[in-house]
Short mmCIF file of C-alpha atoms in Angstrom, two decimals:
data_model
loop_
_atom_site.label_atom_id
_atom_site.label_comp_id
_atom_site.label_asym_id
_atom_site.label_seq_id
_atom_site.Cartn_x
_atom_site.Cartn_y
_atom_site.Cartn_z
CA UNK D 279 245.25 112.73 182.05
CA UNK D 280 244.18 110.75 179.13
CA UNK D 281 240.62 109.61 178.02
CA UNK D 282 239.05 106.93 175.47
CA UNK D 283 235.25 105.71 175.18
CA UNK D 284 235.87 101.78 174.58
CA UNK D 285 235.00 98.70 175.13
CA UNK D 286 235.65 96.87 178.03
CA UNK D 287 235.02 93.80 179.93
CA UNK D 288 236.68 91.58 182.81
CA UNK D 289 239.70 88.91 182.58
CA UNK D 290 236.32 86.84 181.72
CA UNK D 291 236.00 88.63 178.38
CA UNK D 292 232.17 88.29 178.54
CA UNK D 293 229.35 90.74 178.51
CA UNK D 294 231.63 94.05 177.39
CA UNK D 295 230.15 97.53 177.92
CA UNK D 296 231.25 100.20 176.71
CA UNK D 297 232.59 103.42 179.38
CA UNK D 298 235.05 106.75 179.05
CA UNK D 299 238.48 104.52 180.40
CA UNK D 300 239.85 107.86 182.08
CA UNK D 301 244.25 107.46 182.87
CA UNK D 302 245.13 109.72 185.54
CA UNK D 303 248.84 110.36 186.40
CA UNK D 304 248.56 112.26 189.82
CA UNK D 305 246.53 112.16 193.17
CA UNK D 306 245.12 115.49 191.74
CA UNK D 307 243.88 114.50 188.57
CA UNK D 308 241.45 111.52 190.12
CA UNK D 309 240.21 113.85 192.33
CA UNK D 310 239.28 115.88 189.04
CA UNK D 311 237.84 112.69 187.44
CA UNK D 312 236.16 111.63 190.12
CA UNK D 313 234.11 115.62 190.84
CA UNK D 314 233.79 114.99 187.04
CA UNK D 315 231.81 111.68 186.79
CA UNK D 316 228.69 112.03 184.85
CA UNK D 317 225.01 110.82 185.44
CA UNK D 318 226.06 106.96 185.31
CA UNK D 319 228.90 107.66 187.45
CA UNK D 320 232.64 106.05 187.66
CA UNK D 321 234.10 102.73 188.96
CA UNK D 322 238.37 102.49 189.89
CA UNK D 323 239.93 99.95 187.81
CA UNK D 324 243.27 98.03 187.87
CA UNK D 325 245.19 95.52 185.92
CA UNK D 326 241.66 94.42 184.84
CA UNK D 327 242.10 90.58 186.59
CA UNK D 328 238.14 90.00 188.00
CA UNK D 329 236.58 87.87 186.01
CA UNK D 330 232.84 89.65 185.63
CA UNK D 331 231.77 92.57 185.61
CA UNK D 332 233.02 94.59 188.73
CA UNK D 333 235.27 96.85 186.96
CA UNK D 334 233.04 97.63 184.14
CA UNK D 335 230.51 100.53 183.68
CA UNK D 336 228.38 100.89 181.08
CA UNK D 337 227.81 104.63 179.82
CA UNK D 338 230.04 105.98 182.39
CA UNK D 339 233.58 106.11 183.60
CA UNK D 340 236.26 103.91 184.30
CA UNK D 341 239.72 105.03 186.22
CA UNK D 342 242.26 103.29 185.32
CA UNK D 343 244.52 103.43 188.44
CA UNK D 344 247.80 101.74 186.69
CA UNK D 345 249.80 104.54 186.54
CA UNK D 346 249.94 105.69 190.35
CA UNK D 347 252.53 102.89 190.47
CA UNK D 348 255.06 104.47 192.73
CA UNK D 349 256.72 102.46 195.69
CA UNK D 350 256.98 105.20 198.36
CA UNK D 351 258.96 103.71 201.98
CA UNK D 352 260.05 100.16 202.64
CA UNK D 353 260.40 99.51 206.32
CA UNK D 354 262.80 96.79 205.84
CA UNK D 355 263.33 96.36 209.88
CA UNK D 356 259.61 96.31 210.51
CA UNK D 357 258.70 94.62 207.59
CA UNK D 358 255.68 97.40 206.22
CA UNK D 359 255.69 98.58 202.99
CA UNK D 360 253.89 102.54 201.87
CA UNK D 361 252.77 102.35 198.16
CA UNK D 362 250.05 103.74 195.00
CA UNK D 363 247.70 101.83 195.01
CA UNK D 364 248.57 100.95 191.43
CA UNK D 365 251.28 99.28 192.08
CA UNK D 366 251.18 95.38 191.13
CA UNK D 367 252.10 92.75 193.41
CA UNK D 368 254.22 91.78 190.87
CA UNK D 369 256.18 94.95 191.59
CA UNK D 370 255.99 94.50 194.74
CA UNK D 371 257.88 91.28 194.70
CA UNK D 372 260.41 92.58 192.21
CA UNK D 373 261.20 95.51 194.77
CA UNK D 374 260.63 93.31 198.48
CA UNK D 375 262.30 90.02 197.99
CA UNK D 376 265.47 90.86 197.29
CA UNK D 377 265.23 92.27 200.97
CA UNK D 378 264.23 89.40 202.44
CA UNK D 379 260.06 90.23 202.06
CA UNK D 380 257.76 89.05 200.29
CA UNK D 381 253.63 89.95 200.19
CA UNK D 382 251.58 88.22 202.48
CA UNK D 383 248.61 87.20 200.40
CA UNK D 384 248.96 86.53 196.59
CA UNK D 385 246.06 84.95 194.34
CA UNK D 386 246.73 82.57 191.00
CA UNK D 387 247.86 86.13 189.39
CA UNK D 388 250.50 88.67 190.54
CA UNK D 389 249.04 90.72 188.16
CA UNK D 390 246.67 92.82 190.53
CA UNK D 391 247.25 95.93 191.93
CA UNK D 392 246.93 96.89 195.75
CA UNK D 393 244.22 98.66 195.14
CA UNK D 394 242.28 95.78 193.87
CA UNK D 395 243.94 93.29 196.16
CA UNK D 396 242.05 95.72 198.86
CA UNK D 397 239.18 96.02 196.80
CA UNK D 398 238.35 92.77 196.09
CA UNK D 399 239.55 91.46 199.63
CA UNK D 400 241.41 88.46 197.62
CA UNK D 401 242.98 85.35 199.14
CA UNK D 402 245.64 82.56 198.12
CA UNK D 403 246.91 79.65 199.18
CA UNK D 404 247.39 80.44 203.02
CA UNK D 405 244.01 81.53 203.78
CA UNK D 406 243.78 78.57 206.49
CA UNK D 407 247.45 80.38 207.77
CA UNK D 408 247.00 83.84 207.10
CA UNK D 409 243.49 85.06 206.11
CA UNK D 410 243.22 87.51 203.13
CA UNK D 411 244.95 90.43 201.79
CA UNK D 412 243.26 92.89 203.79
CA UNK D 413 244.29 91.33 207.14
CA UNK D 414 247.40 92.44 206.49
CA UNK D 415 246.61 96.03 205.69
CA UNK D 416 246.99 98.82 208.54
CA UNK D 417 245.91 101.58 206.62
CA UNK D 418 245.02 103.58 203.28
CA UNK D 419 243.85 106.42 201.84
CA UNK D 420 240.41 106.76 199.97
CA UNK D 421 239.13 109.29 197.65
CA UNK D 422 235.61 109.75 198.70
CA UNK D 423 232.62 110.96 196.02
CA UNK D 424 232.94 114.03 197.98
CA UNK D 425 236.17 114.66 196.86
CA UNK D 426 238.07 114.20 200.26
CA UNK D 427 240.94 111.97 200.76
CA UNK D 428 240.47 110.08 203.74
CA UNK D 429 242.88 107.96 205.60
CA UNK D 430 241.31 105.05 206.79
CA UNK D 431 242.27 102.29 209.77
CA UNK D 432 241.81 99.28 210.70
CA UNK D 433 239.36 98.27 212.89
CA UNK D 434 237.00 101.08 211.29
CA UNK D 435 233.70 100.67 209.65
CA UNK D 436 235.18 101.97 206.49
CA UNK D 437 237.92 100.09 206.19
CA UNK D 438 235.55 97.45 207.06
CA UNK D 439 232.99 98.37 203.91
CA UNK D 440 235.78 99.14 201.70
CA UNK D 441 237.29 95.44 202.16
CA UNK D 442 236.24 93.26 199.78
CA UNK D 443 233.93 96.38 198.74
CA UNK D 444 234.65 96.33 195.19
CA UNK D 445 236.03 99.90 194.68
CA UNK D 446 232.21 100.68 195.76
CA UNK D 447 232.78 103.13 198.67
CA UNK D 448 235.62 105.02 196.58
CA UNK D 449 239.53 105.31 195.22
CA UNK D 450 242.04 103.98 196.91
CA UNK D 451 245.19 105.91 196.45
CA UNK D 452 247.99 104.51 198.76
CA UNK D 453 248.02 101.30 201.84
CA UNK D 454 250.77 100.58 204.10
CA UNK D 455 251.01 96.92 203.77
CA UNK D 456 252.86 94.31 206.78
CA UNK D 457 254.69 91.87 204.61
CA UNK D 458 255.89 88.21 204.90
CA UNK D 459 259.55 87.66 205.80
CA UNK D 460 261.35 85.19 203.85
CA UNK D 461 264.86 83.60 203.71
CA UNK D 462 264.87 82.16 199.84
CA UNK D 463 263.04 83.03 196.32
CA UNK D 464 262.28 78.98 196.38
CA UNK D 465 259.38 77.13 197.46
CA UNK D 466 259.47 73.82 199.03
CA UNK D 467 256.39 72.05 197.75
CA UNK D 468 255.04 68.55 198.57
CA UNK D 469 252.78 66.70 196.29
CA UNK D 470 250.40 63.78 196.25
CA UNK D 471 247.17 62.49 194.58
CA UNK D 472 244.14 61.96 196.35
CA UNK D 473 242.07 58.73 195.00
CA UNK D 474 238.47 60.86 195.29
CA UNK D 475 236.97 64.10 197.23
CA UNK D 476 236.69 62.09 200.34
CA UNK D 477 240.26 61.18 200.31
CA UNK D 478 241.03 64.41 199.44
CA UNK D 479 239.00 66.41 202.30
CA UNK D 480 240.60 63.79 204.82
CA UNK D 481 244.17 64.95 203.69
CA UNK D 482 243.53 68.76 203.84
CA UNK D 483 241.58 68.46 207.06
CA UNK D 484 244.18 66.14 209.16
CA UNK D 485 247.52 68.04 207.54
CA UNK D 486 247.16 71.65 206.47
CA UNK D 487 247.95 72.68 209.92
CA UNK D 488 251.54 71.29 208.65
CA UNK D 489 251.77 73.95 205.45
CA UNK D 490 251.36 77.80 205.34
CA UNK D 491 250.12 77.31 201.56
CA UNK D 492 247.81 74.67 200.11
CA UNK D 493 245.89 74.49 197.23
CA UNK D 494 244.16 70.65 195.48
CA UNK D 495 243.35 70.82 191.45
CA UNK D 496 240.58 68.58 190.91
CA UNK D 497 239.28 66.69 187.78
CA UNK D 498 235.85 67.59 187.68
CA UNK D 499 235.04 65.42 184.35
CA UNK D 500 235.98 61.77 186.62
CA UNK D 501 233.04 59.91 188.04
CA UNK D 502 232.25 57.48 189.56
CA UNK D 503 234.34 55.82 192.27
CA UNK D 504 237.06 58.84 191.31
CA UNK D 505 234.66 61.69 191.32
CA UNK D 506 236.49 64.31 192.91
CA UNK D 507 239.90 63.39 192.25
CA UNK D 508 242.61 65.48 193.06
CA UNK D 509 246.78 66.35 192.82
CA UNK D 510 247.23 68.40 196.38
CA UNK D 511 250.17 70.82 196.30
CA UNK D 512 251.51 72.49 199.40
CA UNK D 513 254.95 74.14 200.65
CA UNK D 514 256.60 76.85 202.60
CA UNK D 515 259.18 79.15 201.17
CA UNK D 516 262.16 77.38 201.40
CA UNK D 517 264.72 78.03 203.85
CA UNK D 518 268.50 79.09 203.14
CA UNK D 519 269.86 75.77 204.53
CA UNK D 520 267.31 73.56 201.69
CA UNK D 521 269.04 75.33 198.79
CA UNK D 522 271.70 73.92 196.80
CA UNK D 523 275.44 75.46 196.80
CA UNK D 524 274.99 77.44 193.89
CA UNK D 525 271.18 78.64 194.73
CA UNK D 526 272.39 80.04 197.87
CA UNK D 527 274.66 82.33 195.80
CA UNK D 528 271.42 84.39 195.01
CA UNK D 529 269.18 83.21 197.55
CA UNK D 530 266.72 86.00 197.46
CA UNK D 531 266.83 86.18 193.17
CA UNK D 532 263.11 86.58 191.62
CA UNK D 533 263.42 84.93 188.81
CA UNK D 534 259.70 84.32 186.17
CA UNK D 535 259.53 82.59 183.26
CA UNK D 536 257.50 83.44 180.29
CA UNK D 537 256.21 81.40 177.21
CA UNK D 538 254.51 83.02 173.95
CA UNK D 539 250.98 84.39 174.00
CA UNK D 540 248.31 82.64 173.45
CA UNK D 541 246.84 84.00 170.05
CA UNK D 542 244.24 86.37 169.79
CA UNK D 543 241.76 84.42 167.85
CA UNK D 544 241.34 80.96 169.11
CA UNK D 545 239.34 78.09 167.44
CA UNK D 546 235.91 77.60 168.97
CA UNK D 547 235.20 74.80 170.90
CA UNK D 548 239.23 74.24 171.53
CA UNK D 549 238.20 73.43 174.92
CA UNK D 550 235.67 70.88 174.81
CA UNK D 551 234.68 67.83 177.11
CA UNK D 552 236.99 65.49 175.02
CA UNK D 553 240.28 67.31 174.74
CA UNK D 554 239.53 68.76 178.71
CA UNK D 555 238.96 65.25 179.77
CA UNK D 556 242.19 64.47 178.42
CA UNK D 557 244.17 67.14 179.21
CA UNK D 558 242.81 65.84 183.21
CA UNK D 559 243.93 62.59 182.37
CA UNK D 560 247.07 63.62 181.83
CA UNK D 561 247.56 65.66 184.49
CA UNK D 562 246.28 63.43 187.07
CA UNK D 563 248.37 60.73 185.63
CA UNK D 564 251.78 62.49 185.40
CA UNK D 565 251.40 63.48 189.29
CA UNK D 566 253.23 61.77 191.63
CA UNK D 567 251.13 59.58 194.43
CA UNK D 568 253.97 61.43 196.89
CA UNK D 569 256.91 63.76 196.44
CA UNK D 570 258.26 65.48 199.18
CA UNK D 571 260.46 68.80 199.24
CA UNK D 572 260.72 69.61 195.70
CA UNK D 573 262.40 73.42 195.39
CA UNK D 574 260.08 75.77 193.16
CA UNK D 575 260.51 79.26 191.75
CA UNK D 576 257.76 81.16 193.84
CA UNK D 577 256.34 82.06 189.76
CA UNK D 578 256.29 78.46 189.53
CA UNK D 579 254.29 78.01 192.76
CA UNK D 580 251.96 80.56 192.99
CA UNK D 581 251.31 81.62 189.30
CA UNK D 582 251.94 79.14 186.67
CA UNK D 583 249.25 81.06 184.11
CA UNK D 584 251.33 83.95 184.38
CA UNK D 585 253.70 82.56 182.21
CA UNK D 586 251.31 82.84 179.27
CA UNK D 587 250.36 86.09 178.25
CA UNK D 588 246.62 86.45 177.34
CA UNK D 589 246.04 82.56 178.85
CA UNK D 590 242.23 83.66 178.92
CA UNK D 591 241.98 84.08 175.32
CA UNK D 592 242.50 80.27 174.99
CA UNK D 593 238.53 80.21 175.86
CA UNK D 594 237.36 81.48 172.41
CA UNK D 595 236.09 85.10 171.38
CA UNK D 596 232.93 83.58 173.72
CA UNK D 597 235.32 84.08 177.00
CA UNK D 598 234.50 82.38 180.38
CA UNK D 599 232.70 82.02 183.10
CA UNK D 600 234.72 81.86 186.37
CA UNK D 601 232.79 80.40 189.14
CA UNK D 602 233.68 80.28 193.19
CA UNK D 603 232.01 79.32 196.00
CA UNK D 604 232.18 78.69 199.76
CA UNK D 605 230.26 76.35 201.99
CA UNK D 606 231.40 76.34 205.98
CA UNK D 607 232.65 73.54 207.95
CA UNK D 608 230.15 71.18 208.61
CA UNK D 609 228.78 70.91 205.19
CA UNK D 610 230.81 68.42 203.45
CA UNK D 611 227.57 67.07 202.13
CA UNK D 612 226.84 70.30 200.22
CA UNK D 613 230.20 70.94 198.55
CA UNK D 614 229.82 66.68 197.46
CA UNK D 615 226.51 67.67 195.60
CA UNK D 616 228.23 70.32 194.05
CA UNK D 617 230.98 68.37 192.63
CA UNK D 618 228.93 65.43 191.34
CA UNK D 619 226.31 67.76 189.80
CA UNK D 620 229.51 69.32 187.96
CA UNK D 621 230.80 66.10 187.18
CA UNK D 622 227.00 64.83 185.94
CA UNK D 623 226.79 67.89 183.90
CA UNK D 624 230.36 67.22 182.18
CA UNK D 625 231.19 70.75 182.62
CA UNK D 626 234.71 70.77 180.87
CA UNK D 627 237.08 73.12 183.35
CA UNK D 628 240.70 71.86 183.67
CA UNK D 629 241.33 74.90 186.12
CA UNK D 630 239.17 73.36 188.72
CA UNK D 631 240.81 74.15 192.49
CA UNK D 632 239.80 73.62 195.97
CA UNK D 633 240.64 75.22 199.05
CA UNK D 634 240.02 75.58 202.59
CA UNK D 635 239.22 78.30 204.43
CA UNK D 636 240.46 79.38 207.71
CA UNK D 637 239.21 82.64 210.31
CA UNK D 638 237.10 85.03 208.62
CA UNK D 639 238.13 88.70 208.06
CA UNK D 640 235.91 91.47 209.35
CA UNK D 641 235.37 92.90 205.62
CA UNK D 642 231.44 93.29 205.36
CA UNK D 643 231.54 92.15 201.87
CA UNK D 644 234.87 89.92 202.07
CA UNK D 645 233.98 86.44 200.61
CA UNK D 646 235.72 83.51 202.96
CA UNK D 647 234.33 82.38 205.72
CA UNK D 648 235.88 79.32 207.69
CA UNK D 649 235.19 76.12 205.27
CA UNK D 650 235.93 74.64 201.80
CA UNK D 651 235.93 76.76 198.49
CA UNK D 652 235.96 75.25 195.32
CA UNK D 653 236.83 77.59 191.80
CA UNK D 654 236.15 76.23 188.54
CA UNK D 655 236.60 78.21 184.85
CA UNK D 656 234.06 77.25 182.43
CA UNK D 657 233.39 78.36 178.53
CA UNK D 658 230.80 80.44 179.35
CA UNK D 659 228.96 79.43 175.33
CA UNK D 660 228.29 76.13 177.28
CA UNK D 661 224.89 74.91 176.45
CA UNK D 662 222.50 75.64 179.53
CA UNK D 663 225.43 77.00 181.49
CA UNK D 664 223.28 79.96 183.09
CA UNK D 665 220.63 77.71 184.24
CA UNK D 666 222.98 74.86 185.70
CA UNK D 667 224.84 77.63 188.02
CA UNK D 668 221.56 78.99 189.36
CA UNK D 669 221.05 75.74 190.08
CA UNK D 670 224.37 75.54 192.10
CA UNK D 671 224.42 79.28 193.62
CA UNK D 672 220.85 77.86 195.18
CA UNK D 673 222.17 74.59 196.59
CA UNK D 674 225.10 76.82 198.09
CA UNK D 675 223.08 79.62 199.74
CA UNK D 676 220.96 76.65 201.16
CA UNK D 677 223.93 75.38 202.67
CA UNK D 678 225.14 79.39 204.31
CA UNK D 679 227.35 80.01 201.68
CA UNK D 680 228.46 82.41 199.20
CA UNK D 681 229.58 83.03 195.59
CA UNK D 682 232.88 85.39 194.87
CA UNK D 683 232.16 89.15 193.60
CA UNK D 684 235.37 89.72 192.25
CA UNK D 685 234.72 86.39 189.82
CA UNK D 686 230.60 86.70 189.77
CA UNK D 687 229.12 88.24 186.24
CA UNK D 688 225.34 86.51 186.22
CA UNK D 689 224.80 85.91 189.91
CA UNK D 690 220.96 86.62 190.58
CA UNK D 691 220.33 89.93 193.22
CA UNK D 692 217.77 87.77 195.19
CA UNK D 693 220.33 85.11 196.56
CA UNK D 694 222.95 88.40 197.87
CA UNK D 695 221.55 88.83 201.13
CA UNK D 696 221.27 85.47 202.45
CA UNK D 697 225.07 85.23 200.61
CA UNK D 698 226.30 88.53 202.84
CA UNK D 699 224.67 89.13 206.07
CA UNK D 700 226.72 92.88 206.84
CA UNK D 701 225.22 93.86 202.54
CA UNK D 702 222.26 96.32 204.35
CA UNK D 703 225.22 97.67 206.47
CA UNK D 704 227.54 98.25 202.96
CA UNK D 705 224.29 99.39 201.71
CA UNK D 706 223.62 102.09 204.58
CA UNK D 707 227.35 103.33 204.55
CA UNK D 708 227.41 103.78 200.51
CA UNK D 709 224.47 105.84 201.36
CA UNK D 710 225.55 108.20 203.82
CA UNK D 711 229.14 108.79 201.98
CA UNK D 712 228.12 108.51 198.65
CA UNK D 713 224.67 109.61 198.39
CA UNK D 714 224.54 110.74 194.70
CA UNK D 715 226.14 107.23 193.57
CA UNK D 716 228.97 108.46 192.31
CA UNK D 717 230.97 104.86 192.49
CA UNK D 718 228.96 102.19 190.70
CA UNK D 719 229.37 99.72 188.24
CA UNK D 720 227.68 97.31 186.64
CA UNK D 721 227.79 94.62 189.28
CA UNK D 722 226.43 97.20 191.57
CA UNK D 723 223.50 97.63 189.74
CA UNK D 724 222.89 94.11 188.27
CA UNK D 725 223.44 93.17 191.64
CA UNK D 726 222.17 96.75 193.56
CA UNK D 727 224.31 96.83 195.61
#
């Protein structure tokens, strides 16, 4: 087991603290590191993909979970897979799709571990379908602070607390996760532009019923009568009969593409309003008004940043600011305020996606709820950035909804509760199993959680 005090911040790269980034190699070992944790504590850590400050801890530890990476059974009959909780989904898809299996929840990134995927409850594209990653979870094990290894089940408060609990409530150390069965490596995608938001909300609320996966980038910099506009992508994973003769030769092949890495020291100001605004422009433009059953590379589909190494460097030594939100069904109104006030404001994000929402999961702390959610990245050295998005987190707890922890790093404490009716329950349960506070992190105490 390995040890360095360093720096460290989120995919973000704002606010860095500086903790002990501890590298166990065996079950055994974290169970040392974690007894071990000192005054201010320890926080599991990934691949290092949220954006703030959850898997940061100033003056204390870090475990760095990445190399409890091991793949352990593959029911390929009953489609369940037993892994670390190290392992990336990236991994996962390298080992599961040439069997026919693929994971059932991915975010923009395969890049994330189990472990966080757990941890941070995250969704994708088939929330409305399929809910989020934990849905799909029937069990783990978790390192408490009292040094037991629990295994935990659905249906459980525990499971429910640690759920979107951000590594709060302990380690996570294996899951046994029920996968998605699929016939091809190859998406088929439709794609269309939507005129405004209005058009745009029409289209996702009359035909995502049609499409396990949908996601809409918006160009936040129009106004005006195109405020809001939007290039809506959505598929299914391609069956064997759509593929061409000689695709079906290696229908199951998981194929990625990769481009050079962004540089490590960026201009300033490379992403302003002017070259963002035409960077939209072009992307908007170049979109087809319809295209229907285009084939994909699942990389291609679900994670076309992954193709650049170090893509979040392209923000500057300032980093970003990555901000998401919900607002339920029924207020349409609220999310249109939102987007005009980040249209008025000129805020320059060309990764700017929304979403809907389907069934909530039971995670306590698990951010979707049934309704639209809307993601923006913004250079966080944006002049009066901090007070503009307390300006928005207020408009969307007014209308019931809620900011994402995994992406939050200046969210004010005041607005969680009304944000996360089950927090004094996460609260209560952190208490009884963790009464010395072993497990923090900065965003528990910025946000005391």
């Amino acid at each position: 087991m390995s040890a360095d005090t360093v720096p460290v911040t989120g995919w973000g790269r704002t606010a860095p603290t500086v903790a002990r980034v501890i590298r166990p190699r065996t079950f055994q070992e974290a169970a040392d590191a974690v007894r071990e944790c000192g005054v201010r504590g320890g926080i599991p850590r990934g691949l290092g993909r949220a954006y703030g400050d959850a898997a940061q801890n100033a003056g204390g530890d870090v475990l760095d979970m990445t190399a409890l990476d091991r793949v352990h059974a593959i029911d390929v009959d009953g489609g369940t897979v037993l892994c670390d909780a190290g392992v990336s989904l990236h991994r996962l898809m390298e080992v599961l799709l040439p069997l026919g299996w693929f994971v059932p929840v991915t975010p923009g990134t395969r890049y994330v571990t189990v472990g966080g995927a757990i941890g941070a409850d995250i969704h994708g594209k088939n929330h409305h379908v399929s809910g989020s990653f934990a849905r799909h979870v029937l069990s783990f094990e978790l390192l408490t602070a009292d040094g037991r290894v629990r295994t935990v089940d659905r249906g459980t408060p525990l499971f429910d607390a640690t759920a979107g609990g951000m590594g709060l409530t302990g380690v996570i150390l294996t899951a046994t996760v029920r996968l998605q069965p699929v016939e091809t490596s190859l998406m088929s995608v439709d794609t269309e532009r939507a005129d405004d938001l209005d058009d745009l909300m029409a289209r996702l609320t009359a035909t995502d019923h049609r499409y396990r996966y949908s996601v809409a980038w918006i160009d936040l910099l129009a106004r005006g009568a195109a405020t809001g506009r939007a290039v809506l992508t959505r598929g299914d994973h391609a069956p064997l009969d759509a593929l061409p003769g000689r695709a079906r030769r290696e229908p199951l092949a998981f194929r990625t593409s990769r481009l050079p890495a962004a540089p490590d020291l960026v201009p300033e100001g490379l992403l302003s309003r002017t070259t963002v605004g035409l960077f939209n422009e072009l992307w908007y433009r170049r979109a087809p008004r319809l295209r229907r059953g285009e084939l994909q590379r699942i990389s291609a589909f679900f994670h076309p940043l992954d193709g650049v190494p170090h893509w979040n460097r392209i923000y500057g030594r300032g980093g970003f600011v990555q901000y998401q939100f919900v607002v339920g069904h029924g207020q349409e109104d609220a999310l249109r305020r939102v987007v005009g006030r980040i249209s008025t404001q000129r805020c320059p994000s060309f990764l700017a996606v929304l979403k809907r929402f389907g069934e909530a999961d039971p995670g306590w702390l698990s951010f979707p709820v049934p309704g639209w959610t809307l993601a923006l990245d913004i250079p966080a050295g944006l002049p009066g950035l901090g007070t503009f998005l307390d300006g928005l987190d207020e408009e969307v707890a007014k209308a019931g909804g809620r900011v994402y922890l995994a992406k939050d790093s200046r969210l004010r404490p005041e607005l969680l509760t009304a944000m996360y009716p089950r927090l004094d329950d996460f609260r209560a349960l952190r208490a009884e199993l963790d009464p010395r506070g072993v497990f923090t992190s900065d965003l528990s105490r910025r946000l005391t959680l």
